[in-house]
Amino acid sequence: MRLLTHNMLSSNIKGVANGFPLGLEVQKFVEKQVDFNPDFLKNMFPKIEWKALVTAAKTMGYAELPEEVESSMLESEDFLQKFHHALLELHLEEGALICPETGRRFAVTKGIPNMLLHEDEV
Amino acid sequence: MSWSLCTRKMKSIPLFLRRGFVPFSSESIEGFQNSMPKIFDRHLKCKQRDRAAWLMRPNDPFLDTVAENMLDRLEDCKKTFPTALCLGGSLEATRRMLRGRGGIQKLIMMDPSSDMVQLCQSKEADMPKDNVETSFVVGDEELLPMEENSIDIVLSCLGLHWTNDLPGAMIQCRLALKPDGLFLAAILGGETLKELRLACTIAQIEREGGISPHLSPLAQVRDAGNLLTRAGFTLPSVDVDEYTVRYDSAIELIEHLRAMGETNALFQRSNILNRDTALATAAIYQTMFGAEDGTIPATFQVIFMTGWKEHPSQQKAKQRGSATISFKDIKKQFSKES
């Protein structure tokens, strides 16, 4: 699971007011090389919840992203490379996503998060 | 549109007769106490889709055609949709038929069946290189685990008709969409498998003296527009296609339904179909609808639904009573000219 996907997922448990962003519990992560595509990154940049991405990247051991960003930074090749690496090349293979309110763990197995809820959570 | 599907050797007892008896579980009883009406057993549907992941025919012509016709609607859109969510149903066919349409760059494929999601993940390597970043999530269409305003387009090809709360699922899709985001779905309509429904009903009356539900209820065309409006989508549009698929026998039709994960998942289903009734159904089907070449037709009605999330740039109907010219005046004007 890429951090790009993590940036869009939210906890949907009944009664949870703010299920975003989900916490990360990392058991195994891998780095997979992906072709660098600046246009894709520029397209995705406005859609990304930046603080959530920075926190998730740090949990995966990558602390190169700046805490604050602005669109002018998209002109910097160095920034785009870091953004690309965090967004697309860090994969959570095994672990869990954690609801920020309830602490409920959603298992991630073989890179696939299981977001199904139990009967009592609906 | 019609095509014949290849025959396969069957074991002596048809597969659809060999369903184990499943007692009415406490889990399903709890479901009835829930405020939301429980028509379908989602847990069973999940198991059926797990099984379908292993039975699924490669490049199923019916699923491919529906996915192609659904995605064809993206050709009419000038707008691009960088982030897409593809919901359960014929996920793999939708991914294969995408072919760069809609300007999709990031695709999240979601299904409640983990086996189905893993199948899609394993087939991703064989997909055309169309620069789509694809990721996979096991999740429920009834409880979308998506952040609000995060998706540009929601696609669902033959999946949403199994939800207990279809308007609720569509509302969640709308919430996940960004303003001016597109909801594009194909669901099976009420005329689907009308031949099988009729044959099964006659066989049950004849052999058992009454009927019990063996086929799931499906949305009618007239309901689809109301569903879109009720879910809060703007500029709703609905259209219908009917496909006729020819099979060598009723048993092969059932096999195909199993391979698509489209078998009965009603809570109030009778858990086993009497052998006599099943054989009578097949015989009646053949007698009433069989062609000269021995094949039987099965109708699949597919309802295509399109709706947009509200945005100021969209055209809106004027307020009632705001017109400055009456139709009577226009009529007079035309009658003068003629």
XYZ file of C-alpha atoms in Angstrom:
460
model
C 0.000 0.000 0.000
C 1.441 3.330 -1.077
C 1.169 6.430 1.073
C -0.904 7.951 -1.728
C -3.627 5.409 -0.897
C -3.211 5.970 2.843
C -3.829 9.673 2.213
C -7.347 8.908 0.968
C -8.451 6.281 3.479
C -10.556 7.050 6.512
C -12.141 5.113 9.385
C -15.871 4.660 8.896
C -16.784 3.203 12.286
C -20.193 4.265 13.586
C -19.907 7.274 15.883
C -16.406 8.248 14.769
C -16.434 11.966 13.995
C -12.930 12.248 12.584
C -11.477 9.054 11.169
C -8.716 10.756 9.183
C -5.774 10.372 8.992
C -5.348 6.754 9.971
C -2.292 5.930 12.058
C 0.311 3.524 10.695
C 1.698 0.452 12.385
C 4.617 -0.826 10.346
C 5.710 -4.452 10.528
C 7.246 -4.624 7.080
C 7.691 -2.027 4.396
C 9.453 -2.098 1.057
C 10.771 0.497 -1.340
C 9.725 -0.133 -4.929
C 11.173 1.979 -7.671
C 8.590 3.821 -9.755
C 9.220 5.911 -12.872
C 9.494 9.584 -11.969
C 6.576 11.525 -13.461
C 6.574 15.237 -12.517
C 3.214 15.902 -14.218
C 1.535 13.215 -12.122
C 3.030 14.683 -8.946
C 1.932 18.218 -9.827
C -1.567 16.907 -10.519
C -1.713 15.053 -7.212
C -0.182 17.777 -5.052
C -3.408 19.800 -4.481
C -5.281 16.609 -3.548
C -2.817 15.551 -0.854
C -3.386 16.177 2.844
C 0.211 17.239 3.474
C 0.460 16.807 7.241
C -0.939 13.288 6.980
C 1.641 12.428 4.312
C 4.551 13.843 6.346
C 3.482 11.931 9.474
C 3.002 8.683 7.537
C 6.378 9.050 5.806
C 8.090 9.610 9.173
C 6.448 6.460 10.530
C 7.965 4.622 7.562
C 11.354 6.078 8.474
C 11.483 8.800 5.828
C 11.871 12.284 7.299
C 12.983 14.248 4.226
C 9.657 15.950 3.512
C 9.273 19.583 4.632
C 6.633 20.252 7.310
C 5.144 23.191 5.386
C 4.637 23.396 1.625
C 3.423 25.777 -1.021
C 2.751 25.275 -4.716
C 5.881 27.215 -5.754
C 7.954 24.298 -4.409
C 6.707 22.182 -7.312
C 9.278 23.961 -9.489
C 12.072 22.364 -7.460
C 13.343 19.055 -8.858
C 14.736 18.122 -5.439
C 11.353 18.619 -3.736
C 9.549 16.639 -6.458
C 11.978 13.726 -6.055
C 11.347 13.610 -2.303
C 7.602 13.935 -2.814
C 7.722 11.160 -5.441
C 9.659 8.845 -3.134
C 7.307 9.346 -0.171
C 4.110 9.177 -2.185
C 4.811 6.302 -4.554
C 7.897 4.334 -3.591
C 7.278 3.580 0.086
C 4.988 0.560 0.372
C 3.486 -0.758 3.579
C 3.510 -4.524 3.022
C 2.512 -5.814 6.457
C 1.119 -3.902 9.403
C -2.034 -2.018 10.260
C -3.934 1.222 9.851
C -5.229 2.595 13.144
C -8.412 4.601 13.673
C -7.364 7.872 15.366
C -10.446 7.906 17.622
C -11.104 4.302 18.602
C -7.685 2.724 18.138
C -9.263 -0.009 15.983
C -6.633 -1.744 13.834
C -7.295 -2.420 10.148
C -4.836 -5.104 9.071
C -2.620 -4.609 6.025
C -1.634 -7.937 4.451
C 0.471 -8.285 1.298
C 0.051 -4.561 0.786
C -3.768 -4.699 0.879
C -5.560 -2.902 3.729
C -8.695 -4.642 5.022
C -11.175 -1.883 5.886
C -14.179 -4.140 6.539
C -16.029 -3.390 9.778
C -17.372 -5.819 12.377
C -21.133 -6.091 12.960
C -20.985 -3.986 16.137
C -19.113 -1.159 14.375
C -21.771 -0.531 11.739
C -25.963 -9.027 -28.801
C -25.581 -12.735 -28.262
C -22.800 -15.237 -28.007
C -22.454 -18.840 -26.995
C -20.428 -19.795 -23.991
C -18.250 -22.877 -24.042
C -19.584 -26.022 -22.406
C -17.712 -27.854 -19.703
C -18.120 -31.352 -18.351
C -20.485 -31.380 -15.402
C -20.409 -33.772 -12.496
C -23.488 -35.943 -12.111
C -25.151 -33.594 -9.602
C -25.389 -29.996 -10.804
C -23.311 -27.631 -8.698
C -26.284 -25.508 -7.767
C -27.931 -28.524 -6.094
C -24.934 -29.210 -3.893
C -25.297 -26.238 -1.599
C -24.901 -27.168 2.040
C -27.753 -26.299 4.365
C -26.861 -23.127 6.254
C -28.954 -22.625 9.389
C -30.300 -19.158 10.141
C -27.358 -17.733 12.065
C -27.435 -15.428 15.063
C -25.400 -12.998 12.989
C -28.222 -12.657 10.475
C -30.831 -12.313 13.245
C -28.840 -9.394 14.653
C -28.950 -7.933 11.178
C -32.733 -7.719 11.284
C -32.582 -5.751 14.512
C -30.428 -3.143 12.832
C -32.213 0.005 11.660
C -31.179 -0.585 8.052
C -33.272 -3.190 6.221
C -31.254 -6.341 5.556
C -32.311 -7.860 2.268
C -29.009 -9.402 1.246
C -26.629 -11.463 3.343
C -23.431 -9.468 2.762
C -21.317 -12.099 4.507
C -22.589 -14.752 2.096
C -22.114 -12.399 -0.854
C -18.509 -11.931 0.228
C -18.004 -15.713 0.244
C -19.637 -15.996 -3.174
C -17.252 -13.368 -4.530
C -14.302 -15.172 -2.943
C -15.400 -18.278 -4.830
C -15.982 -16.288 -8.022
C -12.369 -15.088 -7.895
C -11.298 -18.681 -8.520
C -14.090 -19.620 -10.938
C -13.999 -16.416 -12.990
C -13.587 -16.923 -16.713
C -10.723 -14.994 -18.277
C -12.051 -12.207 -20.521
C -15.727 -13.021 -19.926
C -17.448 -11.486 -22.992
C -20.530 -10.362 -21.050
C -18.577 -8.599 -18.287
C -16.190 -7.100 -20.835
C -19.066 -5.717 -22.901
C -20.788 -4.126 -19.900
C -17.508 -2.617 -18.653
C -16.727 -1.322 -22.151
C -20.175 0.259 -22.526
C -19.938 1.861 -19.094
C -16.462 3.289 -19.679
C -17.499 4.418 -23.144
C -19.466 7.162 -21.388
C -16.161 8.708 -20.320
C -15.425 9.377 -23.995
C -18.267 11.928 -23.966
C -16.627 13.878 -21.120
C -14.121 16.628 -21.787
C -13.234 16.638 -18.093
C -10.464 14.390 -16.762
C -10.596 12.438 -13.510
C -7.103 11.977 -12.041
C -8.185 9.967 -8.971
C -10.700 7.158 -9.339
C -12.349 4.663 -7.033
C -13.508 1.441 -8.664
C -16.031 -0.469 -6.557
C -16.708 -4.218 -6.524
C -18.433 -6.092 -9.304
C -16.446 -6.769 -12.446
C -13.323 -5.025 -11.163
C -10.869 -6.869 -13.358
C -12.852 -6.254 -16.558
C -13.209 -2.557 -15.686
C -9.464 -2.232 -15.128
C -8.672 -4.040 -18.384
C -11.139 -1.989 -20.416
C -10.049 1.361 -18.968
C -7.343 1.911 -21.613
C -6.450 5.435 -20.505
C -9.992 6.781 -20.694
C -11.092 9.586 -18.407
C -7.525 10.737 -17.792
C -7.352 8.484 -14.722
C -3.907 8.499 -13.126
C -4.601 6.993 -9.716
C -7.032 4.083 -9.376
C -8.172 2.518 -6.106
C -9.812 -0.866 -6.629
C -12.064 -1.901 -3.766
C -14.094 -5.034 -3.083
C -15.408 -6.703 0.080
C -13.843 -9.985 -1.099
C -10.147 -10.247 -0.285
C -9.716 -13.070 -2.825
C -11.177 -10.868 -5.560
C -8.870 -7.992 -4.609
C -5.864 -10.335 -4.606
C -6.892 -11.652 -8.031
C -6.961 -8.087 -9.374
C -3.597 -7.372 -7.767
C -2.038 -10.478 -9.315
C -3.385 -9.555 -12.760
C -2.149 -5.960 -12.579
C 1.163 -6.965 -14.177
C -0.725 -8.130 -17.297
C -2.634 -4.861 -17.669
C -1.830 -2.482 -20.524
C 0.823 0.079 -19.617
C -1.438 3.126 -19.359
C 0.420 4.971 -16.570
C -2.288 4.305 -13.993
C -1.058 3.971 -10.410
C -3.284 1.202 -9.065
C -3.831 0.286 -5.436
C -6.091 -2.248 -3.775
C -8.347 -2.104 -0.725
C -10.658 -4.636 0.899
C -13.684 -2.527 1.787
C -17.457 -2.425 1.789
C -19.498 -0.367 -0.675
C -22.055 0.150 2.100
C -19.416 1.688 4.389
C -16.895 3.453 2.180
C -13.571 3.937 3.972
C -12.750 7.025 1.914
C -11.974 10.534 3.081
C -14.584 13.096 1.982
C -13.858 15.116 -1.176
C -10.904 12.914 -2.111
C -12.017 11.224 -5.352
C -12.691 12.605 -8.846
C -14.737 9.676 -10.135
C -16.446 6.636 -8.638
C -16.887 3.682 -10.991
C -19.003 0.651 -10.192
C -19.606 -2.054 -12.753
C -22.209 -4.634 -11.694
C -21.612 -4.391 -7.962
C -24.011 -1.984 -6.292
C -27.161 -4.067 -6.836
C -26.073 -6.267 -3.907
C -26.121 -3.452 -1.351
C -28.844 -3.432 1.305
C -29.004 0.349 1.337
C -28.421 1.457 -2.241
C -29.299 5.144 -1.664
C -27.002 5.156 1.388
C -24.141 3.626 -0.600
C -24.651 6.213 -3.341
C -24.704 9.050 -0.792
C -21.364 7.806 0.529
C -20.017 7.771 -3.020
C -21.154 11.388 -3.404
C -19.459 12.368 -0.137
C -16.190 10.751 -1.258
C -16.346 12.682 -4.540
C -14.879 16.136 -4.977
C -17.202 18.889 -6.196
C -17.960 18.274 -9.890
C -16.886 14.645 -9.435
C -18.610 11.939 -11.460
C -20.498 8.861 -10.276
C -20.715 6.245 -13.022
C -22.328 2.895 -12.301
C -23.850 -0.108 -14.017
C -26.282 -2.287 -12.078
C -28.430 -5.237 -13.065
C -32.061 -4.235 -13.610
C -35.335 -5.956 -12.766
C -35.728 -7.642 -16.160
C -32.519 -9.615 -15.616
C -32.951 -13.408 -15.897
C -36.680 -13.058 -16.537
C -36.664 -16.437 -18.301
C -35.085 -18.173 -15.308
C -37.488 -16.465 -12.881
C -40.468 -17.659 -14.894
C -39.172 -21.225 -15.317
C -38.273 -21.457 -11.619
C -41.682 -20.123 -10.526
C -43.598 -22.576 -12.731
C -41.413 -25.489 -11.591
C -41.906 -24.633 -7.915
C -45.678 -24.299 -8.229
C -45.807 -27.583 -10.106
C -43.489 -29.579 -7.822
C -43.862 -27.891 -4.438
C -47.257 -26.218 -4.620
C -45.853 -22.780 -3.807
C -42.930 -20.439 -4.404
C -39.981 -19.218 -2.362
C -37.404 -16.619 -3.429
C -34.510 -18.109 -5.380
C -33.679 -14.986 -7.355
C -32.827 -11.672 -5.786
C -34.942 -8.547 -6.280
C -33.351 -5.920 -8.514
C -33.942 -2.223 -9.130
C -36.396 -1.146 -11.816
C -35.398 1.413 -14.440
C -37.899 3.957 -13.095
C -36.218 3.738 -9.663
C -32.723 4.517 -10.926
C -33.329 8.218 -11.635
C -35.009 8.622 -8.249
C -32.020 6.939 -6.595
C -29.583 9.411 -8.146
C -31.705 12.393 -7.119
C -32.251 11.010 -3.628
C -28.502 10.505 -3.232
C -28.014 14.200 -4.033
C -26.418 13.891 -7.468
C -26.989 16.641 -9.995
C -27.559 16.234 -13.750
C -28.669 12.612 -13.309
C -29.006 10.411 -16.358
C -30.099 6.811 -16.702
C -30.089 4.513 -19.689
C -30.647 0.824 -20.204
C -29.119 -1.938 -22.291
C -30.394 -5.478 -22.616
C -27.997 -8.292 -23.408
C -29.015 -11.782 -24.432
C -26.461 -14.463 -23.682
C -27.022 -17.957 -25.047
C -26.113 -21.051 -23.035
C -26.162 -24.762 -23.808
C -28.331 -25.448 -20.752
C -29.801 -23.902 -17.614
C -27.045 -25.609 -15.638
C -24.416 -23.749 -17.644
C -26.224 -20.483 -16.948
C -26.056 -21.215 -13.206
C -22.354 -22.025 -13.594
C -21.783 -18.655 -15.254
C -23.692 -16.841 -12.499
C -21.511 -18.566 -9.904
C -18.373 -17.573 -11.811
C -19.559 -13.949 -11.756
C -20.483 -14.099 -8.051
C -24.084 -13.327 -8.989
C -25.917 -16.162 -7.237
C -28.715 -15.672 -4.702
C -27.734 -13.906 -1.478
C -31.135 -13.140 0.015
C -31.409 -13.408 3.794
C -34.799 -15.069 3.411
C -33.681 -17.566 0.810
C -34.497 -21.242 1.060
C -31.075 -22.750 1.492
C -31.488 -25.654 -0.863
C -33.323 -26.078 -4.131
C -35.156 -29.385 -4.297
C -33.553 -31.674 -6.912
C -36.881 -32.355 -8.645
C -37.641 -28.639 -8.785
C -34.190 -27.866 -10.184
C -34.505 -30.463 -12.935
C -38.042 -29.264 -13.693
C -36.747 -25.677 -13.912
C -34.114 -26.735 -16.453
C -36.685 -28.688 -18.482
C -39.266 -25.862 -18.452
C -36.578 -23.337 -19.395
C -35.545 -25.497 -22.353
C -39.143 -26.073 -23.467
C -40.303 -22.465 -23.173
C -37.236 -20.613 -24.402
C -34.952 -23.137 -26.134
C -33.822 -22.344 -29.670
C -33.683 -24.837 -32.540
C -29.966 -25.350 -31.983
C -30.672 -26.438 -28.386
C -29.308 -23.306 -26.718
C -31.277 -21.214 -24.253
C -31.279 -17.410 -23.955
C -30.743 -15.458 -20.741
C -31.577 -11.766 -20.611
C -29.405 -9.390 -18.604
C -30.829 -5.901 -18.213
C -28.116 -3.410 -17.304
C -28.996 0.044 -15.987
C -26.281 2.666 -16.466
C -26.425 5.571 -14.011
C -24.533 8.844 -14.238
C -24.602 11.651 -11.691
C -22.389 14.562 -10.695
C -21.518 16.039 -7.346
C -22.823 19.578 -7.110
C -20.561 22.413 -8.249
C -21.294 26.106 -8.981
C -20.129 25.716 -12.596
C -22.915 23.232 -13.422
C -26.013 24.387 -15.263
C -29.068 24.739 -13.051
C -32.776 24.946 -13.731
C -34.254 28.411 -13.189
C -36.586 29.019 -10.245
C -40.231 28.189 -10.912
C -42.166 31.263 -11.961
C -39.079 33.149 -13.146
C -39.997 32.893 -16.851
C -40.755 36.203 -18.573
C -42.518 34.740 -21.627
C -45.459 32.353 -21.466
C -45.801 29.330 -23.706
C -49.170 30.684 -24.862
C -47.422 33.734 -26.339
C -44.880 31.515 -28.083
C -47.687 29.370 -29.487
C -49.477 32.479 -30.802
C -46.244 33.685 -32.388
C -45.768 30.382 -34.224
C -49.384 30.225 -35.397
C -49.067 33.780 -36.833
C -45.934 32.825 -38.758
C -47.535 29.739 -40.261
